[in-house]
């Protein structure tokens, strides 16, 4: 028997008030990260007190108006231009520190917005509110051939000043494998690996020419070690979430005909904010096989390199 029931949240099974997706430390065994997704009609808004969490506001569809009053009583505003969809290219984002009253509005059109969160535990003084422009989001092409994918690094340590959160989004073209080779980050090993729990939030789209009634779908795999077992093999659709408390994770599979998107949110208990991974030694050799292969010509999708 696998662990899907514990660690997979199909869309509609993790809602809370204004949020159609709500992953917090209310989930048994979940500690460091959170994710909330709200779908807003024109002019609608949601509000949240960040408490001891820091937040990155990520428009998934449409734009958003962000208003924040931080722990010092300072007021901040940012209009996020957003995008037509997660497949249309990078978006601008807003970083919101802990101890802030946060309001997000949809503006003139409908919007879908993700609030990526993490417990802020590493710094005595919170980082400042920040609006990061889409043009300042590094876009990286990873892998090659059928393991090609596009990574938008808006929330990694080299790009965004934050306390604990690490976040990015990944586009995998139809038929390709992502989060590959399988890797883990569940131990603190100086300079080698950091302990980070991770949220995967998925969206899937059909390629042009798909008939009416097509059913965009992908797959996600998580498996453990003998000492810390976990067994997840999930069929994922738009709005689904897979939680990775520990263990090897990957591949994330974009089935032929359907492009796959996932938003990653990571944080952990270590004193250093760093994203250090360890490949499964049974599969890490595949990286060498990419040396003579080109990146998938369909990438990047919707934006410049």
PDB file of C-alpha atoms in Angstrom:
ATOM      1  CA  UNK A   1       0.000   0.000   0.000  1.00  0.00           C
ATOM      2  CA  UNK A   2       1.465   3.368  -1.000  1.00  0.00           C
ATOM      3  CA  UNK A   3       1.395   6.714   0.801  1.00  0.00           C
ATOM      4  CA  UNK A   4      -0.705   8.716  -1.676  1.00  0.00           C
ATOM      5  CA  UNK A   5      -3.535   9.197   0.803  1.00  0.00           C
ATOM      6  CA  UNK A   6      -1.196  10.902   3.264  1.00  0.00           C
ATOM      7  CA  UNK A   7       0.948  13.024   0.946  1.00  0.00           C
ATOM      8  CA  UNK A   8      -1.194  13.754  -2.146  1.00  0.00           C
ATOM      9  CA  UNK A   9      -3.915  16.432  -2.129  1.00  0.00           C
ATOM     10  CA  UNK A  10      -6.062  16.334  -5.284  1.00  0.00           C
ATOM     11  CA  UNK A  11      -7.678  19.652  -6.167  1.00  0.00           C
ATOM     12  CA  UNK A  12     -10.725  20.299  -4.007  1.00  0.00           C
ATOM     13  CA  UNK A  13      -9.534  18.223  -1.047  1.00  0.00           C
ATOM     14  CA  UNK A  14      -7.394  20.904   0.643  1.00  0.00           C
ATOM     15  CA  UNK A  15      -9.598  24.014   0.515  1.00  0.00           C
ATOM     16  CA  UNK A  16      -9.976  26.516   3.349  1.00  0.00           C
ATOM     17  CA  UNK A  17     -12.341  29.518   3.231  1.00  0.00           C
ATOM     18  CA  UNK A  18     -11.150  31.811   0.397  1.00  0.00           C
ATOM     19  CA  UNK A  19      -8.392  29.445  -0.696  1.00  0.00           C
ATOM     20  CA  UNK A  20      -9.081  26.553  -3.060  1.00  0.00           C
ATOM     21  CA  UNK A  21      -5.713  25.075  -2.053  1.00  0.00           C
ATOM     22  CA  UNK A  22      -4.456  25.420   1.523  1.00  0.00           C
ATOM     23  CA  UNK A  23      -1.406  23.495   2.732  1.00  0.00           C
ATOM     24  CA  UNK A  24      -0.183  24.563   6.194  1.00  0.00           C
ATOM     25  CA  UNK A  25       1.279  23.057   9.343  1.00  0.00           C
ATOM     26  CA  UNK A  26      -2.237  21.837  10.100  1.00  0.00           C
ATOM     27  CA  UNK A  27      -1.292  18.871   7.883  1.00  0.00           C
ATOM     28  CA  UNK A  28       0.027  16.126  10.203  1.00  0.00           C
ATOM     29  CA  UNK A  29       3.784  15.768   9.795  1.00  0.00           C
ATOM     30  CA  UNK A  30       4.142  19.086   7.948  1.00  0.00           C
ATOM     31  CA  UNK A  31       6.196  21.834   9.596  1.00  0.00           C
ATOM     32  CA  UNK A  32       8.150  24.377   7.577  1.00  0.00           C
ATOM     33  CA  UNK A  33       6.308  25.344   4.374  1.00  0.00           C
ATOM     34  CA  UNK A  34       2.856  26.409   3.241  1.00  0.00           C
ATOM     35  CA  UNK A  35       0.952  27.040   0.030  1.00  0.00           C
ATOM     36  CA  UNK A  36      -2.355  28.775  -0.529  1.00  0.00           C
ATOM     37  CA  UNK A  37      -4.017  29.326  -3.909  1.00  0.00           C
ATOM     38  CA  UNK A  38      -6.943  31.709  -4.415  1.00  0.00           C
ATOM     39  CA  UNK A  39      -9.038  32.192  -7.554  1.00  0.00           C
ATOM     40  CA  UNK A  40     -10.415  35.744  -7.562  1.00  0.00           C
ATOM     41  CA  UNK A  41     -13.177  37.374  -9.570  1.00  0.00           C
ATOM     42  CA  UNK A  42     -12.528  40.935 -10.827  1.00  0.00           C
ATOM     43  CA  UNK A  43     -12.361  43.274  -7.839  1.00  0.00           C
ATOM     44  CA  UNK A  44     -12.297  40.445  -5.277  1.00  0.00           C
ATOM     45  CA  UNK A  45      -9.625  40.182  -2.611  1.00  0.00           C
ATOM     46  CA  UNK A  46      -8.227  37.915   0.081  1.00  0.00           C
ATOM     47  CA  UNK A  47      -6.491  38.899   3.305  1.00  0.00           C
ATOM     48  CA  UNK A  48      -3.964  37.093   5.466  1.00  0.00           C
ATOM     49  CA  UNK A  49      -1.878  37.852   8.555  1.00  0.00           C
ATOM     50  CA  UNK A  50       1.507  36.292   7.848  1.00  0.00           C
ATOM     51  CA  UNK A  51       2.378  35.714  11.523  1.00  0.00           C
ATOM     52  CA  UNK A  52       5.727  33.944  11.758  1.00  0.00           C
ATOM     53  CA  UNK A  53       5.646  33.050   8.041  1.00  0.00           C
ATOM     54  CA  UNK A  54       7.227  34.863   5.117  1.00  0.00           C
ATOM     55  CA  UNK A  55       5.259  34.813   1.852  1.00  0.00           C
ATOM     56  CA  UNK A  56       6.035  35.056  -1.862  1.00  0.00           C
ATOM     57  CA  UNK A  57       2.984  36.137  -3.878  1.00  0.00           C
ATOM     58  CA  UNK A  58       3.039  34.460  -7.310  1.00  0.00           C
ATOM     59  CA  UNK A  59       0.362  35.261  -9.923  1.00  0.00           C
ATOM     60  CA  UNK A  60      -0.570  32.052 -11.729  1.00  0.00           C
ATOM     61  CA  UNK A  61      -3.122  33.681 -14.036  1.00  0.00           C
ATOM     62  CA  UNK A  62      -3.871  37.388 -14.378  1.00  0.00           C
ATOM     63  CA  UNK A  63      -2.399  40.167 -12.279  1.00  0.00           C
ATOM     64  CA  UNK A  64      -2.784  41.191  -8.654  1.00  0.00           C
ATOM     65  CA  UNK A  65      -2.606  44.223  -6.394  1.00  0.00           C
ATOM     66  CA  UNK A  66      -0.614  43.549  -3.214  1.00  0.00           C
ATOM     67  CA  UNK A  67      -1.008  45.732  -0.118  1.00  0.00           C
ATOM     68  CA  UNK A  68       1.041  45.038   3.016  1.00  0.00           C
ATOM     69  CA  UNK A  69       1.536  46.611   6.437  1.00  0.00           C
ATOM     70  CA  UNK A  70       4.714  45.178   7.931  1.00  0.00           C
ATOM     71  CA  UNK A  71       5.811  44.567  11.528  1.00  0.00           C
ATOM     72  CA  UNK A  72       7.107  48.153  11.816  1.00  0.00           C
ATOM     73  CA  UNK A  73       3.818  49.639  10.586  1.00  0.00           C
ATOM     74  CA  UNK A  74       5.200  50.599   7.181  1.00  0.00           C
ATOM     75  CA  UNK A  75       2.816  50.388   4.221  1.00  0.00           C
ATOM     76  CA  UNK A  76       3.843  48.739   0.942  1.00  0.00           C
ATOM     77  CA  UNK A  77       2.036  48.363  -2.374  1.00  0.00           C
ATOM     78  CA  UNK A  78       2.888  46.484  -5.529  1.00  0.00           C
ATOM     79  CA  UNK A  79       0.907  45.945  -8.706  1.00  0.00           C
ATOM     80  CA  UNK A  80       1.898  42.540 -10.108  1.00  0.00           C
ATOM     81  CA  UNK A  81       1.472  42.465 -13.879  1.00  0.00           C
ATOM     82  CA  UNK A  82       1.174  38.671 -13.837  1.00  0.00           C
ATOM     83  CA  UNK A  83       0.570  36.672 -17.022  1.00  0.00           C
ATOM     84  CA  UNK A  84      -2.095  34.897 -19.059  1.00  0.00           C
ATOM     85  CA  UNK A  85      -1.130  31.488 -17.641  1.00  0.00           C
ATOM     86  CA  UNK A  86       1.779  29.701 -16.002  1.00  0.00           C
ATOM     87  CA  UNK A  87       2.832  28.516 -19.470  1.00  0.00           C
ATOM     88  CA  UNK A  88       3.076  32.084 -20.840  1.00  0.00           C
ATOM     89  CA  UNK A  89       6.431  32.918 -19.255  1.00  0.00           C
ATOM     90  CA  UNK A  90       7.866  34.184 -15.960  1.00  0.00           C
ATOM     91  CA  UNK A  91       5.905  36.539 -13.737  1.00  0.00           C
ATOM     92  CA  UNK A  92       6.805  39.292 -11.329  1.00  0.00           C
ATOM     93  CA  UNK A  93       6.385  38.360  -7.661  1.00  0.00           C
ATOM     94  CA  UNK A  94       6.177  40.083  -4.281  1.00  0.00           C
ATOM     95  CA  UNK A  95       8.111  39.064  -1.163  1.00  0.00           C
ATOM     96  CA  UNK A  96       6.205  39.723   2.070  1.00  0.00           C
ATOM     97  CA  UNK A  97       8.057  39.434   5.410  1.00  0.00           C
ATOM     98  CA  UNK A  98       6.703  37.830   8.574  1.00  0.00           C
ATOM     99  CA  UNK A  99       4.578  39.933  10.919  1.00  0.00           C
ATOM    100  CA  UNK A 100       2.674  41.550   8.043  1.00  0.00           C
ATOM    101  CA  UNK A 101      -0.999  42.178   7.317  1.00  0.00           C
ATOM    102  CA  UNK A 102      -1.395  41.211   3.667  1.00  0.00           C
ATOM    103  CA  UNK A 103      -4.220  41.902   1.202  1.00  0.00           C
ATOM    104  CA  UNK A 104      -4.300  40.668  -2.399  1.00  0.00           C
ATOM    105  CA  UNK A 105      -6.813  41.955  -4.942  1.00  0.00           C
ATOM    106  CA  UNK A 106      -7.573  40.765  -8.455  1.00  0.00           C
ATOM    107  CA  UNK A 107      -7.571  44.167 -10.104  1.00  0.00           C
ATOM    108  CA  UNK A 108      -9.582  44.671 -13.300  1.00  0.00           C
ATOM    109  CA  UNK A 109      -9.718  41.029 -14.422  1.00  0.00           C
ATOM    110  CA  UNK A 110      -9.961  37.578 -12.871  1.00  0.00           C
ATOM    111  CA  UNK A 111      -6.845  36.177 -11.241  1.00  0.00           C
ATOM    112  CA  UNK A 112      -5.415  33.055  -9.696  1.00  0.00           C
ATOM    113  CA  UNK A 113      -2.692  33.724  -7.145  1.00  0.00           C
ATOM    114  CA  UNK A 114      -0.382  31.446  -5.145  1.00  0.00           C
ATOM    115  CA  UNK A 115       0.937  32.394  -1.715  1.00  0.00           C
ATOM    116  CA  UNK A 116       4.134  30.417  -1.094  1.00  0.00           C
ATOM    117  CA  UNK A 117       5.079  30.424   2.580  1.00  0.00           C
ATOM    118  CA  UNK A 118       7.749  29.308   5.029  1.00  0.00           C
ATOM    119  CA  UNK A 119       8.368  29.640   8.758  1.00  0.00           C
ATOM    120  CA  UNK A 120      10.907  32.439   9.180  1.00  0.00           C
ATOM    121  CA  UNK A 121      13.348  31.015  11.735  1.00  0.00           C
ATOM    122  CA  UNK A 122      16.871  32.019  10.705  1.00  0.00           C
ATOM    123  CA  UNK A 123      17.176  35.808  11.048  1.00  0.00           C
ATOM    124  CA  UNK A 124      16.527  38.189  13.931  1.00  0.00           C
ATOM    125  CA  UNK A 125      15.473  41.029  11.606  1.00  0.00           C
ATOM    126  CA  UNK A 126      12.985  40.268   8.814  1.00  0.00           C
ATOM    127  CA  UNK A 127      14.041  40.993   5.219  1.00  0.00           C
ATOM    128  CA  UNK A 128      12.244  43.936   3.583  1.00  0.00           C
ATOM    129  CA  UNK A 129       9.162  43.813   1.368  1.00  0.00           C
ATOM    130  CA  UNK A 130      10.205  43.511  -2.278  1.00  0.00           C
ATOM    131  CA  UNK A 131       8.624  43.549  -5.739  1.00  0.00           C
ATOM    132  CA  UNK A 132      10.739  41.442  -8.113  1.00  0.00           C
ATOM    133  CA  UNK A 133      10.118  42.225 -11.804  1.00  0.00           C
ATOM    134  CA  UNK A 134       9.599  39.399 -14.304  1.00  0.00           C
ATOM    135  CA  UNK A 135      12.621  40.650 -16.255  1.00  0.00           C
ATOM    136  CA  UNK A 136      14.779  40.006 -13.171  1.00  0.00           C
ATOM    137  CA  UNK A 137      13.735  36.346 -12.836  1.00  0.00           C
ATOM    138  CA  UNK A 138      16.549  34.094 -14.119  1.00  0.00           C
ATOM    139  CA  UNK A 139      15.328  31.425 -16.546  1.00  0.00           C
ATOM    140  CA  UNK A 140      17.465  28.281 -16.608  1.00  0.00           C
ATOM    141  CA  UNK A 141      17.285  25.359 -19.020  1.00  0.00           C
ATOM    142  CA  UNK A 142      18.104  22.131 -17.208  1.00  0.00           C
ATOM    143  CA  UNK A 143      18.864  18.687 -18.601  1.00  0.00           C
ATOM    144  CA  UNK A 144      18.766  17.849 -22.312  1.00  0.00           C
ATOM    145  CA  UNK A 145      16.793  15.778 -24.803  1.00  0.00           C
ATOM    146  CA  UNK A 146      13.731  14.215 -23.212  1.00  0.00           C
ATOM    147  CA  UNK A 147      14.947  15.331 -19.780  1.00  0.00           C
ATOM    148  CA  UNK A 148      14.831  19.033 -20.784  1.00  0.00           C
ATOM    149  CA  UNK A 149      12.911  21.458 -18.606  1.00  0.00           C
ATOM    150  CA  UNK A 150      12.758  25.183 -17.874  1.00  0.00           C
ATOM    151  CA  UNK A 151      13.309  26.530 -14.353  1.00  0.00           C
ATOM    152  CA  UNK A 152      12.239  30.041 -13.324  1.00  0.00           C
ATOM    153  CA  UNK A 153      14.308  30.914 -10.263  1.00  0.00           C
ATOM    154  CA  UNK A 154      12.381  33.805  -8.699  1.00  0.00           C
ATOM    155  CA  UNK A 155      12.763  32.646  -5.087  1.00  0.00           C
ATOM    156  CA  UNK A 156      16.213  31.067  -4.774  1.00  0.00           C
ATOM    157  CA  UNK A 157      18.909  32.460  -2.437  1.00  0.00           C
ATOM    158  CA  UNK A 158      20.960  34.014  -5.259  1.00  0.00           C
ATOM    159  CA  UNK A 159      17.944  36.031  -6.481  1.00  0.00           C
ATOM    160  CA  UNK A 160      15.656  36.883  -3.564  1.00  0.00           C
ATOM    161  CA  UNK A 161      16.612  38.047  -0.079  1.00  0.00           C
ATOM    162  CA  UNK A 162      14.552  35.973   2.369  1.00  0.00           C
ATOM    163  CA  UNK A 163      14.791  34.191   5.702  1.00  0.00           C
ATOM    164  CA  UNK A 164      14.073  30.528   4.934  1.00  0.00           C
ATOM    165  CA  UNK A 165      11.890  30.111   1.849  1.00  0.00           C
ATOM    166  CA  UNK A 166      13.215  28.739  -1.440  1.00  0.00           C
ATOM    167  CA  UNK A 167      10.807  28.690  -4.382  1.00  0.00           C
ATOM    168  CA  UNK A 168      10.844  28.260  -8.145  1.00  0.00           C
ATOM    169  CA  UNK A 169       8.623  27.038 -10.954  1.00  0.00           C
ATOM    170  CA  UNK A 170       9.372  24.433 -13.599  1.00  0.00           C
ATOM    171  CA  UNK A 171       7.936  23.895 -17.085  1.00  0.00           C
ATOM    172  CA  UNK A 172       8.287  20.439 -18.639  1.00  0.00           C
ATOM    173  CA  UNK A 173       7.195  20.078 -22.297  1.00  0.00           C
ATOM    174  CA  UNK A 174       4.889  17.239 -23.294  1.00  0.00           C
ATOM    175  CA  UNK A 175       6.651  13.866 -23.288  1.00  0.00           C
ATOM    176  CA  UNK A 176       9.614  14.983 -21.153  1.00  0.00           C
ATOM    177  CA  UNK A 177      10.809  13.915 -17.698  1.00  0.00           C
ATOM    178  CA  UNK A 178      11.589  16.454 -14.990  1.00  0.00           C
ATOM    179  CA  UNK A 179      12.918  16.393 -11.408  1.00  0.00           C
ATOM    180  CA  UNK A 180      15.344  13.873 -12.853  1.00  0.00           C
ATOM    181  CA  UNK A 181      17.534  12.111 -11.896  1.00  0.00           C
ATOM    182  CA  UNK A 182      15.664  11.454  -8.640  1.00  0.00           C
ATOM    183  CA  UNK A 183      17.213  13.440  -5.807  1.00  0.00           C
ATOM    184  CA  UNK A 184      16.672  14.240  -2.159  1.00  0.00           C
ATOM    185  CA  UNK A 185      17.365  16.990   0.365  1.00  0.00           C
ATOM    186  CA  UNK A 186      16.362  15.612   3.743  1.00  0.00           C
ATOM    187  CA  UNK A 187      19.602  15.655   5.736  1.00  0.00           C
ATOM    188  CA  UNK A 188      21.909  18.422   6.971  1.00  0.00           C
ATOM    189  CA  UNK A 189      25.359  17.568   5.551  1.00  0.00           C
ATOM    190  CA  UNK A 190      27.665  20.549   5.406  1.00  0.00           C
ATOM    191  CA  UNK A 191      28.276  21.597   1.813  1.00  0.00           C
ATOM    192  CA  UNK A 192      26.565  18.487   0.429  1.00  0.00           C
ATOM    193  CA  UNK A 193      22.873  18.435   1.315  1.00  0.00           C
ATOM    194  CA  UNK A 194      20.342  20.570   3.196  1.00  0.00           C
ATOM    195  CA  UNK A 195      17.184  19.406   4.971  1.00  0.00           C
ATOM    196  CA  UNK A 196      14.189  20.842   3.108  1.00  0.00           C
ATOM    197  CA  UNK A 197      10.587  19.685   2.964  1.00  0.00           C
ATOM    198  CA  UNK A 198       8.990  20.476  -0.394  1.00  0.00           C
ATOM    199  CA  UNK A 199       5.588  21.234  -1.900  1.00  0.00           C
ATOM    200  CA  UNK A 200       4.792  20.478  -5.546  1.00  0.00           C
ATOM    201  CA  UNK A 201       1.757  22.348  -6.958  1.00  0.00           C
ATOM    202  CA  UNK A 202       0.821  21.241 -10.489  1.00  0.00           C
ATOM    203  CA  UNK A 203      -0.901  22.643 -13.566  1.00  0.00           C
ATOM    204  CA  UNK A 204      -1.234  20.774 -16.862  1.00  0.00           C
ATOM    205  CA  UNK A 205      -2.251  21.944 -20.352  1.00  0.00           C
ATOM    206  CA  UNK A 206      -2.996  20.150 -23.611  1.00  0.00           C
ATOM    207  CA  UNK A 207      -0.823  20.884 -26.624  1.00  0.00           C
ATOM    208  CA  UNK A 208      -2.388  22.853 -29.517  1.00  0.00           C
ATOM    209  CA  UNK A 209      -4.705  20.718 -31.620  1.00  0.00           C
ATOM    210  CA  UNK A 210      -5.969  18.561 -28.763  1.00  0.00           C
ATOM    211  CA  UNK A 211      -9.633  17.597 -29.213  1.00  0.00           C
ATOM    212  CA  UNK A 212     -12.421  18.710 -26.911  1.00  0.00           C
ATOM    213  CA  UNK A 213     -12.563  16.350 -23.970  1.00  0.00           C
ATOM    214  CA  UNK A 214      -8.793  15.874 -23.741  1.00  0.00           C
ATOM    215  CA  UNK A 215      -7.722  15.165 -20.140  1.00  0.00           C
ATOM    216  CA  UNK A 216      -4.349  16.836 -19.329  1.00  0.00           C
ATOM    217  CA  UNK A 217      -2.489  14.618 -16.858  1.00  0.00           C
ATOM    218  CA  UNK A 218       1.025  14.055 -15.496  1.00  0.00           C
ATOM    219  CA  UNK A 219       2.700  11.849 -12.903  1.00  0.00           C
ATOM    220  CA  UNK A 220       4.914  12.370  -9.851  1.00  0.00           C
ATOM    221  CA  UNK A 221       7.082   9.822  -8.036  1.00  0.00           C
ATOM    222  CA  UNK A 222       8.483   9.954  -4.466  1.00  0.00           C
ATOM    223  CA  UNK A 223      10.267   7.025  -2.804  1.00  0.00           C
ATOM    224  CA  UNK A 224      12.326   6.602   0.329  1.00  0.00           C
ATOM    225  CA  UNK A 225      15.313   4.877   1.836  1.00  0.00           C
ATOM    226  CA  UNK A 226      15.257   1.739   3.972  1.00  0.00           C
ATOM    227  CA  UNK A 227      15.614   3.909   7.075  1.00  0.00           C
ATOM    228  CA  UNK A 228      12.930   6.437   6.040  1.00  0.00           C
ATOM    229  CA  UNK A 229      10.451   4.790   3.676  1.00  0.00           C
ATOM    230  CA  UNK A 230       7.886   6.673   1.607  1.00  0.00           C
ATOM    231  CA  UNK A 231       6.029   5.477  -1.488  1.00  0.00           C
ATOM    232  CA  UNK A 232       4.082   7.937  -3.680  1.00  0.00           C
ATOM    233  CA  UNK A 233       3.123   7.512  -7.320  1.00  0.00           C
ATOM    234  CA  UNK A 234       0.513  10.131  -8.155  1.00  0.00           C
ATOM    235  CA  UNK A 235      -1.523  10.985 -11.216  1.00  0.00           C
ATOM    236  CA  UNK A 236      -1.645  14.809 -11.173  1.00  0.00           C
ATOM    237  CA  UNK A 237      -3.880  17.400 -12.797  1.00  0.00           C
ATOM    238  CA  UNK A 238      -4.282  21.162 -12.492  1.00  0.00           C
ATOM    239  CA  UNK A 239      -4.566  22.198  -8.850  1.00  0.00           C
ATOM    240  CA  UNK A 240      -3.201  18.969  -7.376  1.00  0.00           C
ATOM    241  CA  UNK A 241      -0.477  19.028  -4.720  1.00  0.00           C
ATOM    242  CA  UNK A 242       2.161  16.446  -3.748  1.00  0.00           C
ATOM    243  CA  UNK A 243       4.016  16.874  -0.459  1.00  0.00           C
ATOM    244  CA  UNK A 244       7.590  15.633  -0.103  1.00  0.00           C
ATOM    245  CA  UNK A 245       8.561  15.373   3.595  1.00  0.00           C
ATOM    246  CA  UNK A 246      11.689  13.366   2.781  1.00  0.00           C
ATOM    247  CA  UNK A 247      13.049  10.815   0.325  1.00  0.00           C
ATOM    248  CA  UNK A 248      14.030  10.677  -3.324  1.00  0.00           C
ATOM    249  CA  UNK A 249      11.644  12.586  -5.580  1.00  0.00           C
ATOM    250  CA  UNK A 250      11.415  12.356  -9.326  1.00  0.00           C
ATOM    251  CA  UNK A 251      10.681  11.939 -12.022  1.00  0.00           C
ATOM    252  CA  UNK A 252       7.832  14.349 -12.627  1.00  0.00           C
ATOM    253  CA  UNK A 253       6.483  13.103 -15.944  1.00  0.00           C
ATOM    254  CA  UNK A 254       4.805  15.193 -18.637  1.00  0.00           C
ATOM    255  CA  UNK A 255       2.813  12.698 -20.671  1.00  0.00           C
ATOM    256  CA  UNK A 256       2.801  12.983 -24.487  1.00  0.00           C
ATOM    257  CA  UNK A 257       0.308  15.648 -25.547  1.00  0.00           C
ATOM    258  CA  UNK A 258       0.352  17.539 -22.243  1.00  0.00           C
ATOM    259  CA  UNK A 259       2.758  20.182 -20.918  1.00  0.00           C
ATOM    260  CA  UNK A 260       3.437  20.055 -17.174  1.00  0.00           C
ATOM    261  CA  UNK A 261       4.007  22.946 -14.748  1.00  0.00           C
ATOM    262  CA  UNK A 262       4.910  22.745 -11.106  1.00  0.00           C
ATOM    263  CA  UNK A 263       5.547  25.322  -8.418  1.00  0.00           C
ATOM    264  CA  UNK A 264       8.049  24.251  -5.743  1.00  0.00           C
ATOM    265  CA  UNK A 265       8.114  25.638  -2.203  1.00  0.00           C
ATOM    266  CA  UNK A 266      10.940  24.535   0.131  1.00  0.00           C
ATOM    267  CA  UNK A 267      12.221  25.315   3.625  1.00  0.00           C
ATOM    268  CA  UNK A 268      13.807  23.462   6.515  1.00  0.00           C
ATOM    269  CA  UNK A 269      15.219  23.660  10.023  1.00  0.00           C
ATOM    270  CA  UNK A 270      18.861  24.283   9.148  1.00  0.00           C
ATOM    271  CA  UNK A 271      20.664  27.485  10.058  1.00  0.00           C
ATOM    272  CA  UNK A 272      21.609  28.225   6.432  1.00  0.00           C
ATOM    273  CA  UNK A 273      19.184  28.997   3.582  1.00  0.00           C
ATOM    274  CA  UNK A 274      20.624  26.799   0.837  1.00  0.00           C
ATOM    275  CA  UNK A 275      19.296  24.380  -1.794  1.00  0.00           C
ATOM    276  CA  UNK A 276      21.749  21.467  -1.831  1.00  0.00           C
ATOM    277  CA  UNK A 277      20.605  18.140  -3.288  1.00  0.00           C
ATOM    278  CA  UNK A 278      21.928  14.594  -3.517  1.00  0.00           C
ATOM    279  CA  UNK A 279      21.183  12.386  -6.553  1.00  0.00           C
ATOM    280  CA  UNK A 280      20.010   8.803  -6.122  1.00  0.00           C
ATOM    281  CA  UNK A 281      23.301   6.981  -6.888  1.00  0.00           C
ATOM    282  CA  UNK A 282      21.416   4.383  -8.894  1.00  0.00           C
ATOM    283  CA  UNK A 283      20.339   7.049 -11.417  1.00  0.00           C
ATOM    284  CA  UNK A 284      22.722   9.995 -11.107  1.00  0.00           C
ATOM    285  CA  UNK A 285      24.836   8.692 -14.001  1.00  0.00           C
ATOM    286  CA  UNK A 286      22.215   9.875 -16.507  1.00  0.00           C
ATOM    287  CA  UNK A 287      23.513  13.441 -16.192  1.00  0.00           C
ATOM    288  CA  UNK A 288      26.602  12.341 -18.137  1.00  0.00           C
ATOM    289  CA  UNK A 289      24.398  11.100 -20.980  1.00  0.00           C
ATOM    290  CA  UNK A 290      23.117  14.641 -21.576  1.00  0.00           C
ATOM    291  CA  UNK A 291      26.552  15.996 -22.499  1.00  0.00           C
ATOM    292  CA  UNK A 292      26.067  15.196 -26.202  1.00  0.00           C
ATOM    293  CA  UNK A 293      22.384  16.173 -26.347  1.00  0.00           C
ATOM    294  CA  UNK A 294      20.765  19.539 -27.033  1.00  0.00           C
ATOM    295  CA  UNK A 295      18.045  21.133 -24.949  1.00  0.00           C
ATOM    296  CA  UNK A 296      14.488  20.624 -26.179  1.00  0.00           C
ATOM    297  CA  UNK A 297      13.875  23.321 -28.862  1.00  0.00           C
ATOM    298  CA  UNK A 298      10.410  23.994 -27.407  1.00  0.00           C
ATOM    299  CA  UNK A 299      12.117  25.728 -24.471  1.00  0.00           C
ATOM    300  CA  UNK A 300      11.923  28.299 -23.115  1.00  0.00           C
ATOM    301  CA  UNK A 301       8.143  28.519 -23.242  1.00  0.00           C
ATOM    302  CA  UNK A 302       6.632  31.991 -23.381  1.00  0.00           C
ATOM    303  CA  UNK A 303       9.681  34.024 -22.416  1.00  0.00           C
ATOM    304  CA  UNK A 304      13.349  34.851 -23.114  1.00  0.00           C
ATOM    305  CA  UNK A 305      16.258  32.759 -21.886  1.00  0.00           C
TER     306      UNK A 305
END
